[in-house]
Amino acid sequence: MPEDRLTVLTILERSEQYFRGSGLDSPRLDAEVLLAFVLGITRMKLYTGFDRPLVPDEVSAFRQLVRRRADRVPVAYITGKKEFHSLDFAVDERVLIPRPETEHLVDAAVELAGNLDAPSLLDIGTGSGAIAVAFASVRATARFTATDLSPDALAVARCNAEAHGVAERGEFLEGDLYGPVVESARFDLIVSNPPYVAPDEEVDPECRKEPALALFTGEDPVLIYRRLLEGAPAHLAVGGYVLLEIAENREEEIRAAAPPELEVVRVILDFGGHPRVLVAKVTGT
Ligand SMILES: C[S@@+](CC[C@H](N)C(=O)[O-])C[C@H]1O[C@@H](n2cnc3c(N)ncnc32)[C@H](O)[C@@H]1O
């Protein structure tokens, strides 16, 4: 079929086939999302216009995206956005793409903030700002501090906070874990989804496009948890909680890394039934 006669349906079928051959997990879905993105319509709208012929500019724009996807660039980086906790987050190669399992952490933080008038939250390793921004969007009086070792990530987090109207209640600090946080600062909640993939673990080719700093631990995969847990009591308000997303196979080691001033009160399972969020409460004053 000549290029100028390609329809929505034919181009979807061809790219689905091409994606399948490239080893993608969801070839049809990816093709639909990318075509809808190029056409500036919803995925559902594609279904009512299967016979619509595409103009050459649309075909060539779509083909460029198809090539990137076949090169295992995640769909979210191509479209520049990812939905998290019912909000659209801008994402690009500077940040980890927020994952659905991290929504458990946000939900638990919202629950633990209970009826505090103006809960304060410290998000360590904020990346796209997903956790802090989602929390502050639910709790309209919350204040947050978001830190990251990566200034590039912090720039993305700030944009997302601005886009969702919560930036004026937050601060963004560059540095290692608690390093950039004022020594006397205390928070009702400390949250973190630190890098937790061991360097020798196999990951999808898509993950290789994400920042290594966001994904991979050093030689000791528990070290960052030990540092997060040991540093927490000095920055928790009375009765405060620390919530950490954890690697499913390291629950025991991470529990054991908690200092005596913290009591592990709960481990939340993810959608797959794996231990995913560790919740500890400060016991001292
Ligand atoms: C797994 S990503 C989490 C991003 C985001 N919080 C989320 O849940 O989608 C980990 C983040 O921690 C940051 N990071 C890694 N090591 C760090 C450190 N020592 N101190 C502060 N941030 C760090 C990375 O740059 C990355 O943005």
CSV table of C-alpha atoms and ligand atoms in Angstrom, one decimal:
chain,number,residue,atom,x,y,z
A,1,MET,CA,0.0,0.0,0.0
A,2,PRO,CA,1.4,3.4,-0.9
A,3,GLU,CA,2.6,5.5,2.1
A,4,ASP,CA,-0.2,8.1,1.6
A,5,ARG,CA,-2.9,5.4,1.8
A,6,LEU,CA,-1.9,3.9,5.2
A,7,THR,CA,-4.8,3.9,7.6
A,8,VAL,CA,-4.8,3.8,11.4
A,9,LEU,CA,-5.6,0.1,11.3
A,10,THR,CA,-2.9,-0.9,8.8
A,11,ILE,CA,-0.2,1.1,10.5
A,12,LEU,CA,-1.2,-0.3,13.9
A,13,GLU,CA,-1.0,-3.9,12.6
A,14,ARG,CA,2.3,-3.4,11.0
A,15,SER,CA,3.9,-1.8,14.0
A,16,GLU,CA,2.4,-4.4,16.3
A,17,GLN,CA,4.1,-7.1,14.2
A,18,TYR,CA,7.4,-5.2,14.2
A,19,PHE,CA,7.3,-4.7,17.9
A,20,ARG,CA,6.5,-8.3,18.5
A,21,GLY,CA,9.6,-9.2,16.4
A,22,SER,CA,11.6,-6.8,18.5
A,23,GLY,CA,10.7,-8.7,21.7
A,24,LEU,CA,8.4,-6.1,23.3
A,25,ASP,CA,6.0,-7.4,26.0
A,26,SER,CA,2.9,-5.4,24.9
A,27,PRO,CA,3.3,-4.7,21.1
A,28,ARG,CA,-0.3,-3.8,20.3
A,29,LEU,CA,-0.7,-1.5,23.4
A,30,ASP,CA,2.6,0.3,22.7
A,31,ALA,CA,1.6,0.8,19.0
A,32,GLU,CA,-1.7,2.2,20.0
A,33,VAL,CA,-0.3,4.5,22.7
A,34,LEU,CA,2.3,5.9,20.3
A,35,LEU,CA,-0.1,6.4,17.4
A,36,ALA,CA,-2.6,8.1,19.7
A,37,PHE,CA,0.2,10.4,20.9
A,38,VAL,CA,1.2,11.3,17.4
A,39,LEU,CA,-2.3,12.0,16.4
A,40,GLY,CA,-3.1,13.9,19.6
A,41,ILE,CA,-6.1,11.8,20.4
A,42,THR,CA,-7.0,9.3,23.1
A,43,ARG,CA,-6.4,5.6,22.5
A,44,MET,CA,-10.1,4.9,22.5
A,45,LYS,CA,-10.6,7.4,19.7
A,46,LEU,CA,-8.3,5.2,17.5
A,47,TYR,CA,-11.0,2.5,17.6
A,48,THR,CA,-13.6,4.7,16.1
A,49,GLY,CA,-11.3,5.8,13.3
A,50,PHE,CA,-9.6,2.6,12.1
A,51,ASP,CA,-10.2,3.6,8.4
A,52,ARG,CA,-8.9,7.1,8.8
A,53,PRO,CA,-6.0,7.6,6.2
A,54,LEU,CA,-2.8,9.0,7.7
A,55,VAL,CA,-1.1,12.0,6.1
A,56,PRO,CA,2.7,11.5,5.3
A,57,ASP,CA,3.8,13.8,8.2
A,58,GLU,CA,1.9,11.6,10.6
A,59,VAL,CA,3.4,8.5,9.2
A,60,SER,CA,6.9,9.8,9.4
A,61,ALA,CA,6.4,11.1,12.9
A,62,PHE,CA,5.0,7.8,14.0
A,63,ARG,CA,7.8,5.8,12.4
A,64,GLN,CA,10.4,7.8,14.3
A,65,LEU,CA,8.7,6.9,17.6
A,66,VAL,CA,8.4,3.3,16.5
A,67,ARG,CA,12.1,3.1,15.9
A,68,ARG,CA,12.8,4.5,19.4
A,69,ARG,CA,10.4,2.0,21.0
A,70,ALA,CA,12.0,-0.9,19.1
A,71,ASP,CA,15.3,0.3,20.5
A,72,ARG,CA,13.7,-0.3,23.9
A,73,VAL,CA,13.2,3.3,24.9
A,74,PRO,CA,10.3,3.1,27.4
A,75,VAL,CA,6.9,4.4,26.2
A,76,ALA,CA,6.8,7.0,29.0
A,77,TYR,CA,10.1,8.6,27.9
A,78,ILE,CA,8.8,8.8,24.3
A,79,THR,CA,5.5,10.4,25.3
A,80,GLY,CA,7.2,12.3,28.1
A,81,LYS,CA,4.6,11.4,30.8
A,82,LYS,CA,3.5,8.7,33.2
A,83,GLU,CA,0.4,8.5,35.3
A,84,PHE,CA,1.1,8.0,39.0
A,85,HIS,CA,-1.5,8.1,41.8
A,86,SER,CA,-4.0,9.5,39.2
A,87,LEU,CA,-1.7,12.4,38.3
A,88,ASP,CA,0.3,12.9,35.1
A,89,PHE,CA,4.0,13.3,35.8
A,90,ALA,CA,6.5,14.6,33.2
A,91,VAL,CA,9.3,12.1,32.8
A,92,ASP,CA,12.4,11.9,30.7
A,93,GLU,CA,15.8,10.2,30.8
A,94,ARG,CA,16.8,12.2,33.9
A,95,VAL,CA,14.4,10.4,36.2
A,96,LEU,CA,13.1,6.9,37.1
A,97,ILE,CA,9.6,6.3,35.6
A,98,PRO,CA,7.4,6.1,38.7
A,99,ARG,CA,6.1,2.5,39.2
A,100,PRO,CA,2.6,1.5,40.3
A,101,GLU,CA,3.9,-0.3,43.4
A,102,THR,CA,5.2,3.0,44.8
A,103,GLU,CA,1.5,4.1,45.0
A,104,HIS,CA,1.3,1.8,48.1
A,105,LEU,CA,3.9,4.0,49.8
A,106,VAL,CA,1.9,7.2,49.0
A,107,ASP,CA,-1.3,5.6,50.3
A,108,ALA,CA,0.3,4.5,53.5
A,109,ALA,CA,1.9,7.9,54.0
A,110,VAL,CA,-1.5,9.6,53.5
A,111,GLU,CA,-3.1,7.1,56.0
A,112,LEU,CA,-0.4,7.7,58.6
A,113,ALA,CA,-0.6,11.4,58.3
A,114,GLY,CA,-4.2,10.9,59.5
A,115,ASN,CA,-5.7,14.1,60.8
A,116,LEU,CA,-2.5,16.0,61.4
A,117,ASP,CA,-3.3,19.6,60.5
A,118,ALA,CA,-0.2,20.3,58.3
A,119,PRO,CA,1.8,17.1,57.9
A,120,SER,CA,5.5,17.5,57.0
A,121,LEU,CA,7.1,15.0,54.7
A,122,LEU,CA,10.7,14.4,53.7
A,123,ASP,CA,11.1,12.5,50.4
A,124,ILE,CA,14.7,11.2,50.0
A,125,GLY,CA,15.6,10.4,46.4
A,126,THR,CA,12.6,12.2,45.0
A,127,GLY,CA,13.3,11.6,41.3
A,128,SER,CA,10.3,12.9,39.3
A,129,GLY,CA,8.9,14.1,42.6
A,130,ALA,CA,6.2,11.3,42.3
A,131,ILE,CA,5.9,10.6,46.1
A,132,ALA,CA,6.1,14.1,47.5
A,133,VAL,CA,3.9,15.7,44.8
A,134,ALA,CA,1.2,12.9,45.0
A,135,PHE,CA,1.2,13.2,48.8
A,136,ALA,CA,1.0,17.0,48.7
A,137,SER,CA,-1.8,16.8,46.2
A,138,VAL,CA,-3.9,14.7,48.5
A,139,ARG,CA,-3.1,16.7,51.6
A,140,ALA,CA,-3.6,20.3,50.7
A,141,THR,CA,-1.9,21.6,53.8
A,142,ALA,CA,1.1,19.4,53.7
A,143,ARG,CA,4.6,20.7,53.4
A,144,PHE,CA,7.5,18.7,51.9
A,145,THR,CA,11.2,18.6,51.4
A,146,ALA,CA,12.4,16.6,48.4
A,147,THR,CA,16.1,15.7,48.1
A,148,ASP,CA,18.1,14.0,45.4
A,149,LEU,CA,21.7,13.4,44.6
A,150,SER,CA,20.9,14.3,41.0
A,151,PRO,CA,20.3,18.0,40.2
A,152,ASP,CA,18.7,16.9,36.9
A,153,ALA,CA,16.2,14.9,38.8
A,154,LEU,CA,15.4,17.8,41.1
A,155,ALA,CA,14.7,20.0,38.1
A,156,VAL,CA,12.1,17.5,36.9
A,157,ALA,CA,10.6,17.2,40.4
A,158,ARG,CA,10.3,20.9,40.6
A,159,CYS,CA,8.5,21.1,37.3
A,160,ASN,CA,6.1,18.4,38.4
A,161,ALA,CA,5.4,20.2,41.7
A,162,GLU,CA,4.7,23.4,39.8
A,163,ALA,CA,2.4,21.6,37.3
A,164,HIS,CA,0.4,20.2,40.1
A,165,GLY,CA,0.3,23.4,42.1
A,166,VAL,CA,2.2,22.2,45.1
A,167,ALA,CA,5.6,23.7,44.6
A,168,GLU,CA,5.1,26.6,47.0
A,169,ARG,CA,4.7,24.1,49.8
A,170,GLY,CA,7.9,22.3,49.0
A,171,GLU,CA,11.6,22.7,48.9
A,172,PHE,CA,14.1,20.9,46.7
A,173,LEU,CA,17.5,20.1,48.0
A,174,GLU,CA,20.5,18.5,46.3
A,175,GLY,CA,22.7,16.1,48.2
A,176,ASP,CA,23.3,12.7,49.7
A,177,LEU,CA,20.4,11.3,51.7
A,178,TYR,CA,20.0,13.5,54.8
A,179,GLY,CA,23.1,15.6,54.0
A,180,PRO,CA,21.3,18.7,52.6
A,181,VAL,CA,18.5,18.7,55.3
A,182,VAL,CA,18.9,21.2,58.1
A,183,GLU,CA,20.2,19.4,61.2
A,184,SER,CA,17.3,20.6,63.4
A,185,ALA,CA,14.5,19.8,60.9
A,186,ARG,CA,12.0,17.2,62.0
A,187,PHE,CA,9.3,15.6,59.9
A,188,ASP,CA,6.1,13.6,60.6
A,189,LEU,CA,7.0,11.3,57.7
A,190,ILE,CA,10.2,10.3,56.0
A,191,VAL,CA,9.7,8.4,52.8
A,192,SER,CA,12.1,7.0,50.3
A,193,ASN,CA,12.1,4.7,47.3
A,194,PRO,CA,15.9,4.3,47.1
A,195,PRO,CA,17.7,2.4,44.3
A,196,TYR,CA,17.5,-1.3,45.2
A,197,VAL,CA,18.5,-3.4,42.2
A,198,ALA,CA,21.8,-5.2,42.9
A,199,PRO,CA,24.5,-4.5,40.3
A,200,ASP,CA,24.5,-8.2,39.1
A,201,GLU,CA,20.7,-8.5,38.8
A,202,GLU,CA,19.3,-8.8,35.3
A,203,VAL,CA,16.9,-6.0,34.3
A,204,ASP,CA,14.8,-5.3,31.2
A,205,PRO,CA,16.4,-3.4,28.4
A,206,GLU,CA,14.0,-0.6,29.1
A,207,CYS,CA,15.4,-0.2,32.6
A,208,ARG,CA,18.9,0.3,31.1
A,209,LYS,CA,17.5,3.5,29.6
A,210,GLU,CA,16.7,4.8,33.2
A,211,PRO,CA,19.4,6.6,35.2
A,212,ALA,CA,21.7,4.0,36.8
A,213,LEU,CA,21.8,6.2,39.9
A,214,ALA,CA,18.1,5.6,40.3
A,215,LEU,CA,18.2,1.9,40.0
A,216,PHE,CA,21.3,0.3,41.1
A,217,THR,CA,22.8,-0.2,44.6
A,218,GLY,CA,26.5,-0.4,45.3
A,219,GLU,CA,28.1,-3.6,46.2
A,220,ASP,CA,26.2,-3.8,49.5
A,221,PRO,CA,22.5,-3.6,48.5
A,222,VAL,CA,21.3,-3.0,52.1
A,223,LEU,CA,23.7,-0.1,52.8
A,224,ILE,CA,21.4,2.6,51.6
A,225,TYR,CA,18.6,1.2,53.8
A,226,ARG,CA,20.9,1.1,56.8
A,227,ARG,CA,21.8,4.7,56.2
A,228,LEU,CA,18.2,5.8,55.7
A,229,LEU,CA,17.0,4.0,58.8
A,230,GLU,CA,19.9,5.0,61.1
A,231,GLY,CA,19.5,8.7,60.0
A,232,ALA,CA,15.7,8.7,60.5
A,233,PRO,CA,15.3,9.1,64.3
A,234,ALA,CA,17.3,12.4,64.2
A,235,HIS,CA,14.8,13.8,61.7
A,236,LEU,CA,11.5,12.4,62.8
A,237,ALA,CA,9.0,14.3,64.9
A,238,VAL,CA,7.6,12.6,68.0
A,239,GLY,CA,5.5,9.6,66.8
A,240,GLY,CA,6.8,10.0,63.3
A,241,TYR,CA,7.1,7.3,60.7
A,242,VAL,CA,9.6,6.2,58.1
A,243,LEU,CA,8.3,4.4,55.0
A,244,LEU,CA,10.7,2.7,52.6
A,245,GLU,CA,10.1,0.9,49.4
A,246,ILE,CA,12.1,-2.3,49.6
A,247,ALA,CA,13.4,-5.0,47.4
A,248,GLU,CA,11.1,-8.0,47.8
A,249,ASN,CA,13.9,-10.4,48.6
A,250,ARG,CA,15.6,-8.3,51.3
A,251,GLU,CA,12.9,-7.7,53.9
A,252,GLU,CA,14.7,-9.5,56.7
A,253,GLU,CA,18.0,-7.8,56.1
A,254,ILE,CA,16.4,-4.4,55.9
A,255,ARG,CA,14.3,-5.0,59.1
A,256,ALA,CA,17.5,-6.0,60.8
A,257,ALA,CA,19.1,-2.7,59.8
A,258,ALA,CA,16.6,-0.7,61.8
A,259,PRO,CA,18.2,1.0,64.9
A,260,PRO,CA,16.7,0.5,68.4
A,261,GLU,CA,14.9,3.9,68.2
A,262,LEU,CA,12.7,2.5,65.4
A,263,GLU,CA,10.1,-0.2,65.6
A,264,VAL,CA,9.1,-1.9,62.3
A,265,VAL,CA,5.3,-1.8,62.6
A,266,ARG,CA,4.2,-3.0,59.2
A,267,VAL,CA,5.3,-4.4,55.8
A,268,ILE,CA,2.9,-3.7,53.0
A,269,LEU,CA,2.6,-6.2,50.1
A,270,ASP,CA,2.4,-5.1,46.5
A,271,PHE,CA,-0.1,-6.2,43.9
A,272,GLY,CA,1.9,-9.3,43.3
A,273,GLY,CA,1.9,-10.2,47.0
A,274,HIS,CA,5.5,-9.3,47.6
A,275,PRO,CA,6.8,-7.3,50.6
A,276,ARG,CA,7.2,-3.8,49.2
A,277,VAL,CA,6.9,-1.1,51.8
A,278,LEU,CA,8.5,-1.2,55.2
A,279,VAL,CA,6.9,1.1,57.8
A,280,ALA,CA,8.8,1.9,61.0
A,281,LYS,CA,7.8,4.2,63.9
A,282,VAL,CA,10.1,6.2,66.0
A,283,THR,CA,9.9,5.0,69.6
A,284,GLY,CA,12.0,7.6,71.5
A,285,THR,CA,11.0,11.2,72.1
B,1,LIG,C1,14.3,4.5,42.6
B,1,LIG,S1,14.5,6.2,42.2
B,1,LIG,C2,13.0,6.8,43.0
B,1,LIG,C3,12.5,8.0,42.4
B,1,LIG,C4,11.1,8.4,42.9
B,1,LIG,N1,11.1,8.7,44.3
B,1,LIG,C5,10.1,7.4,42.6
B,1,LIG,O1,9.7,6.6,43.5
B,1,LIG,O2,9.6,7.2,41.4
B,1,LIG,C6,15.8,6.6,43.4
B,1,LIG,C7,16.2,8.1,43.4
B,1,LIG,O3,17.2,8.3,44.4
B,1,LIG,C8,18.2,9.1,44.0
B,1,LIG,N2,19.4,8.8,44.8
B,1,LIG,C9,20.2,7.7,44.6
B,1,LIG,N3,21.2,7.7,45.6
B,1,LIG,C10,20.9,8.8,46.3
B,1,LIG,C11,21.6,9.3,47.5
B,1,LIG,N4,22.6,8.7,48.1
B,1,LIG,N5,21.1,10.4,48.1
B,1,LIG,C12,20.0,11.0,47.5
B,1,LIG,N6,19.3,10.6,46.4
B,1,LIG,C13,19.8,9.5,45.8
B,1,LIG,C14,18.3,8.8,42.5
B,1,LIG,O4,18.9,9.9,41.8
B,1,LIG,C15,16.8,8.6,42.1
B,1,LIG,O5,16.2,9.8,41.7
